[in-house]
Short mmCIF file of C-alpha atoms and ligand atoms in Angstrom, two decimals:
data_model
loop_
_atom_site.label_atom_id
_atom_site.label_comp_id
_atom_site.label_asym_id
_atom_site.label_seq_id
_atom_site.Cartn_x
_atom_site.Cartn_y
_atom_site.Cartn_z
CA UNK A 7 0.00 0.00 0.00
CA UNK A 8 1.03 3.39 0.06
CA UNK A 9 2.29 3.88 3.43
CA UNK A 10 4.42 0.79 2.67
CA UNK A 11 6.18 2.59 -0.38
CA UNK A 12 6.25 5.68 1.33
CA UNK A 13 8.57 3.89 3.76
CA UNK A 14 10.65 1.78 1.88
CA UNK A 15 11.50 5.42 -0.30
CA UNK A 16 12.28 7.21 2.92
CA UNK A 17 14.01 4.22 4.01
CA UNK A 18 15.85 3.79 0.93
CA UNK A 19 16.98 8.02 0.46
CA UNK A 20 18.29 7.63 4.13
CA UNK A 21 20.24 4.99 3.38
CA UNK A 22 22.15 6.33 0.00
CA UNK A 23 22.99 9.45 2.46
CA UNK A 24 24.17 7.37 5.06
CA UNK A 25 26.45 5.44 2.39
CA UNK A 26 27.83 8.94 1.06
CA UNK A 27 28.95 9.80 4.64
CA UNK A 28 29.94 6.00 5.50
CA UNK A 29 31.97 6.86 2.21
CA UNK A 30 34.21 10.09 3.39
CA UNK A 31 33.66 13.60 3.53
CA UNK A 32 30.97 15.08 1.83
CA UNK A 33 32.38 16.77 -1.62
CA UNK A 34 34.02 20.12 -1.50
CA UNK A 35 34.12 23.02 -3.26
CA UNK A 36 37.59 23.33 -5.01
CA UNK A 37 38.64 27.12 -6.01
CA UNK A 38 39.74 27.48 -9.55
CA UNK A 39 41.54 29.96 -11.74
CA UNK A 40 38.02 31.19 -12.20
CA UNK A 41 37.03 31.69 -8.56
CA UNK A 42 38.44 34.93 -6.43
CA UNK A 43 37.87 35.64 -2.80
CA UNK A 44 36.95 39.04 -2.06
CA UNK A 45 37.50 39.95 1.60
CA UNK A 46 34.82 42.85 2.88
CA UNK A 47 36.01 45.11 4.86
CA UNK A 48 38.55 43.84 7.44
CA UNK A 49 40.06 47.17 8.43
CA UNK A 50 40.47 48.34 12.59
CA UNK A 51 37.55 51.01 12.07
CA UNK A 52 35.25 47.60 11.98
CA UNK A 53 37.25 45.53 14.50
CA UNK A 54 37.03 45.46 18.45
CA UNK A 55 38.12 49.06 19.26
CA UNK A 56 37.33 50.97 16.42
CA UNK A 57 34.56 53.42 15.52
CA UNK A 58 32.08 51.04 13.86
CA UNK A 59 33.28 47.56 15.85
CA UNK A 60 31.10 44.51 14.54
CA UNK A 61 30.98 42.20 17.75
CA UNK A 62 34.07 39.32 17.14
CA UNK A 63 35.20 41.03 13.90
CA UNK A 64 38.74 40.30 14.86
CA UNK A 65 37.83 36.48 15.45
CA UNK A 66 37.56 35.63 11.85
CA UNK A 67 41.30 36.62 10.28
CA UNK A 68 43.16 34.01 11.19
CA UNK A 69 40.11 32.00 8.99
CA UNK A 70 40.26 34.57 6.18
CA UNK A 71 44.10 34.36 6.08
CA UNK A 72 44.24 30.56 6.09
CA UNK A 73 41.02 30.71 3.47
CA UNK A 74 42.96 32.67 1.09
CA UNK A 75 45.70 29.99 0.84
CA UNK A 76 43.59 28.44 -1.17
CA UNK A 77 42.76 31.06 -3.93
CA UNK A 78 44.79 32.24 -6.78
CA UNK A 79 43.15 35.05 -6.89
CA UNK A 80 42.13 37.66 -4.26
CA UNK A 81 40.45 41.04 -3.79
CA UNK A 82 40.50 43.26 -0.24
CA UNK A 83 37.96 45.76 -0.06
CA UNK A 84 38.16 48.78 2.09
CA UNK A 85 35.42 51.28 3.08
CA UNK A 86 37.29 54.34 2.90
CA UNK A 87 35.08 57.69 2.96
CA UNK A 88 35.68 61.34 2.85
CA UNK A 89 36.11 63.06 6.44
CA UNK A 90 32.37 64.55 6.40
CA UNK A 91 30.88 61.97 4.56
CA UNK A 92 27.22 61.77 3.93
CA UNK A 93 26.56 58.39 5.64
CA UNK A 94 28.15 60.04 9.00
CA UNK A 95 25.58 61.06 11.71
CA UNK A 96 27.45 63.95 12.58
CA UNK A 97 27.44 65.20 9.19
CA UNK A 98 23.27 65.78 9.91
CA UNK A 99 23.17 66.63 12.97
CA UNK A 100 21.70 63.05 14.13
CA UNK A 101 22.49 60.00 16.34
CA UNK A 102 24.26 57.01 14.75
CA UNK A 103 21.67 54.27 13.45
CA UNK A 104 19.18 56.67 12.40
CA UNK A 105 18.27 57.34 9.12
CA UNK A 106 17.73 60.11 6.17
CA UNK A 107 16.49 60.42 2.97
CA UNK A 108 19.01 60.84 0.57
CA UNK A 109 18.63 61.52 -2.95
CA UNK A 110 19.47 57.75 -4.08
CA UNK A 111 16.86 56.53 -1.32
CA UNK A 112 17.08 55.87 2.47
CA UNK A 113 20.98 56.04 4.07
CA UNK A 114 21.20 54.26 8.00
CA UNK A 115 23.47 56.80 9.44
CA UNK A 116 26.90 55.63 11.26
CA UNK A 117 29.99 56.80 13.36
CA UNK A 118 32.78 58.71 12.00
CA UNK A 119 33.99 55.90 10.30
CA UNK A 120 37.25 54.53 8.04
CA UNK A 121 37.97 57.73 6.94
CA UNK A 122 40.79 58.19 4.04
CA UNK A 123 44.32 57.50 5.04
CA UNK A 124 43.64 57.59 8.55
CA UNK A 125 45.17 54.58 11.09
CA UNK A 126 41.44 53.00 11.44
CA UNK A 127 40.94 53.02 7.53
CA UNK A 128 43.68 50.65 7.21
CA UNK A 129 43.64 46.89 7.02
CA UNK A 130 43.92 44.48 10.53
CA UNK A 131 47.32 44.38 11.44
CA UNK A 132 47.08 40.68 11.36
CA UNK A 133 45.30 40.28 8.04
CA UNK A 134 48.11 38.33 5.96
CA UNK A 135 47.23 37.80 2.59
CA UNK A 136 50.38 38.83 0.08
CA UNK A 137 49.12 37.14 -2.82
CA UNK A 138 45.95 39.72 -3.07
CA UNK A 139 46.27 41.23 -6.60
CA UNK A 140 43.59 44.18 -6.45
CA UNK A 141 43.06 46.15 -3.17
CA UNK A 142 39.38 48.28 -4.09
CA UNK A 143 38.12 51.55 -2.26
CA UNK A 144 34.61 52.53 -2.17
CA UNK A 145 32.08 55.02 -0.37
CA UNK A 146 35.12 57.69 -1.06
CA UNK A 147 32.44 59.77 -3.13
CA UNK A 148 31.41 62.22 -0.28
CA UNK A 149 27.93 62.30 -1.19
CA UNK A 150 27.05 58.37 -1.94
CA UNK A 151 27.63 55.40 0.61
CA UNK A 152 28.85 51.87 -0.93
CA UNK A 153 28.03 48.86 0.96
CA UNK A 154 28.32 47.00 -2.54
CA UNK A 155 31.98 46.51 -3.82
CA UNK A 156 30.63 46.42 -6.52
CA UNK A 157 28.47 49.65 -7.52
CA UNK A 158 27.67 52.54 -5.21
CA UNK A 159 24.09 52.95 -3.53
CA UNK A 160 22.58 55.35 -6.01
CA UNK A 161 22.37 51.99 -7.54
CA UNK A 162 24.32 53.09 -10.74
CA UNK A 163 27.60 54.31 -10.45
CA UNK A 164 30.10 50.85 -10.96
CA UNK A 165 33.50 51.01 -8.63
CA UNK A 166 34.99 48.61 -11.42
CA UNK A 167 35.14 45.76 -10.16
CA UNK A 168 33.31 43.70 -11.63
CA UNK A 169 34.71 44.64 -15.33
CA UNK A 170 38.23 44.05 -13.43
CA UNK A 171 36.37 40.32 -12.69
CA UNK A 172 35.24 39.63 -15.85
CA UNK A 173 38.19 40.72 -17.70
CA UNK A 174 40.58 38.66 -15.96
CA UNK A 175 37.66 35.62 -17.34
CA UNK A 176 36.49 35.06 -13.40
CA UNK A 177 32.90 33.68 -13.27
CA UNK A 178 32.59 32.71 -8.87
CA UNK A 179 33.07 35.01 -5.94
CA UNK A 180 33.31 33.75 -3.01
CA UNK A 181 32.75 36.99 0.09
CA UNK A 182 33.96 37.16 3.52
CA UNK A 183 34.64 39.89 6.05
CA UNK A 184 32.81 42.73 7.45
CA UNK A 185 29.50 43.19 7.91
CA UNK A 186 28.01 40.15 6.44
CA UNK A 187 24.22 42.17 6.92
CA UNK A 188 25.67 45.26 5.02
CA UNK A 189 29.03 45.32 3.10
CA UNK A 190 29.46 41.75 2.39
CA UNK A 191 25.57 41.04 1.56
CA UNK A 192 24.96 43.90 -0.92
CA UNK A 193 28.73 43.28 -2.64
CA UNK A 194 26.70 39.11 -2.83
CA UNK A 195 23.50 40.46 -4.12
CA UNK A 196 25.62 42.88 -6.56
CA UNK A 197 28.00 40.29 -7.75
CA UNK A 198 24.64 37.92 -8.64
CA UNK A 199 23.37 40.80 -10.35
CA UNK A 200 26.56 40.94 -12.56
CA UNK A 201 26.41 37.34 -13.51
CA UNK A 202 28.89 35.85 -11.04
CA UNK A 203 28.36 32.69 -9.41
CA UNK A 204 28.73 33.50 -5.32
CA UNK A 205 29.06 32.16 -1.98
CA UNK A 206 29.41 33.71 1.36
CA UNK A 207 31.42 31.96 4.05
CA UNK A 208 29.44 32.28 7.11
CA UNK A 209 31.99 31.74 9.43
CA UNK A 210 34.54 34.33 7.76
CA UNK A 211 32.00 36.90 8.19
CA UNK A 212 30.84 38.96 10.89
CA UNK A 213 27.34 40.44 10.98
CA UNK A 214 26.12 44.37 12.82
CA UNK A 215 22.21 42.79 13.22
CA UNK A 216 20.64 46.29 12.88
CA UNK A 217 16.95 45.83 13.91
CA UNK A 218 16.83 42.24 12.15
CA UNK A 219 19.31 43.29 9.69
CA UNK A 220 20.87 40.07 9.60
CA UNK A 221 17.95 37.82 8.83
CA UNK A 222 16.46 40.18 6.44
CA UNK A 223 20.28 39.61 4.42
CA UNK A 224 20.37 36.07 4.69
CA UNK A 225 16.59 35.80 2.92
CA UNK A 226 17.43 38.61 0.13
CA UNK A 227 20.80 36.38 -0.36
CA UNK A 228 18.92 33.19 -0.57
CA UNK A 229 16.08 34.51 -2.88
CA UNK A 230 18.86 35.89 -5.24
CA UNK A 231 20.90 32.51 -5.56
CA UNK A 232 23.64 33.44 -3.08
CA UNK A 233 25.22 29.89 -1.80
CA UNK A 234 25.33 30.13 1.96
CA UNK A 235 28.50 28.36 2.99
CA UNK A 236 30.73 27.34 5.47
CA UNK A 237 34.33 27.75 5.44
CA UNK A 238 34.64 23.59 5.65
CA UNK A 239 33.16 23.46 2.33
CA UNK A 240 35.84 24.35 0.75
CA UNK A 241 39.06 22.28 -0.23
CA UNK A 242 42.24 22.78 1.06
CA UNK A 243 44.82 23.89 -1.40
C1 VGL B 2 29.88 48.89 6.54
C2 VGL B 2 28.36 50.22 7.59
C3 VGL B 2 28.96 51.36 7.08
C4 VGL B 2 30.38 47.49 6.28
C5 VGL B 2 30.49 50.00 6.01
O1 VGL B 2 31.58 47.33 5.95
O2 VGL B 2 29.58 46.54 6.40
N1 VGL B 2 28.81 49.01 7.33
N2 VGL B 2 30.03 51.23 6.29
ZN1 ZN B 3 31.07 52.93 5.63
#
């Protein structure tokens, strides 16, 4: 009857998992000439004692630096504004985490924040990653924030990168760093929306949670095909 064959097929697709696991590891991912890790945002304005700290952001280097062994090819990111910049509180006024309307649409407000060339702009001491080939700067228009490494929030204006991608033949992404609910989520989403394949490393990130921030990035990341993984998943070099 049919609750007999619904057994025996529940029975028999527990069973062929079992085997794969009896079998070894579950399969990896395995970087390729066509795969780059871009790591978000790992600079001391975003790290325990700077002016934007996301809770453990300092846990996750030794990960990213022992991640990146494993790429050819790597891209840093750095948030690096404008002292003044439009996405500061103080420039309106206002309390950090608030928000205004900008002309591009609503802008959370933050701390003084990695501002150009100063000591908290610049990458963790301990982030070790020589190999890196393209180090890219964004939010340093004064009147536009850029979560997105990839294009600006008035939605439009491109920092580059991903013609710099795409001319070097690179098809996956795979993002770590800081904040996975703002700078590494919107440079996923962005990176999806320009064609790449991508994954975010859960445990190489680090997230703010903004009034359910983080959950809302996760489901926007899901719904656009953004592969949720764990650092695990990939294969060792
Ligand atoms: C970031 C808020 C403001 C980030 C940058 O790196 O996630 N968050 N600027
Ligand atoms: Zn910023």
């Amino acid at each position: 009857g049919l609750g007999a064959a619904v057994l025996v097929s529940t029975g028999g697709a527990g069973l062929a998992l079992h085997q794969a696991r009896a079998q070894g590891a579950p399969r990896k991912i395995v970087p390729n000439l066509r795969s780059a890790l871009i790591v978000v945002d790992v600079q001391n304005c975003f790290t325990p004692g700077g002016s934007l700290a996301v809770k453990q952001g300092d846990e996750i280097v030794p990960l990213i630096n022992k991640l990146a062994k494993n790429f050819t090819n790597v891209v840093v990111t750095q948030d690096w504004h404008t002292p003044g910049h439009v996405s500061f509180a103080s420039t309106h006024g206002k309390k950090p985490f608030e928000q205004v309307d900008l002309p591009y649409g609503k802008q959370t407000l933050w701390p003084d924040h990695c501002v150009q060339g100063t000591e908290e702009a610049a990458l963790h001491k301990d982030l070790s990653i020589a190999h890196a080939q393209l180090v890219i700067r964004k939010g340093y228009n004064k009147g536009v924030d850029s979560y997105s490494a990839f294009l600006e929030a008035d939605r439009k204006t491109p920092t580059g990168l991903a013609g710099y991608l795409k001319a070097r033949n690179i098809n996956r992404v795979f993002v770590c760093g800081l904040a996975t609910d703002f700078c590494v989520a919107w440079t996923a989403l962005d990176a999806r929306k320009a064609a790449f394949e991508a994954y975010v490393i859960e445990d190489a990130c680090r997230g703010i949670d903004l009034m359910g921030s983080l959950g809302r990035a996760w489901a926007d990341m899901k719904k656009a095909g953004v592969h949720r993984i764990q650092s695990t998943d990939i294969a060792a070099a």
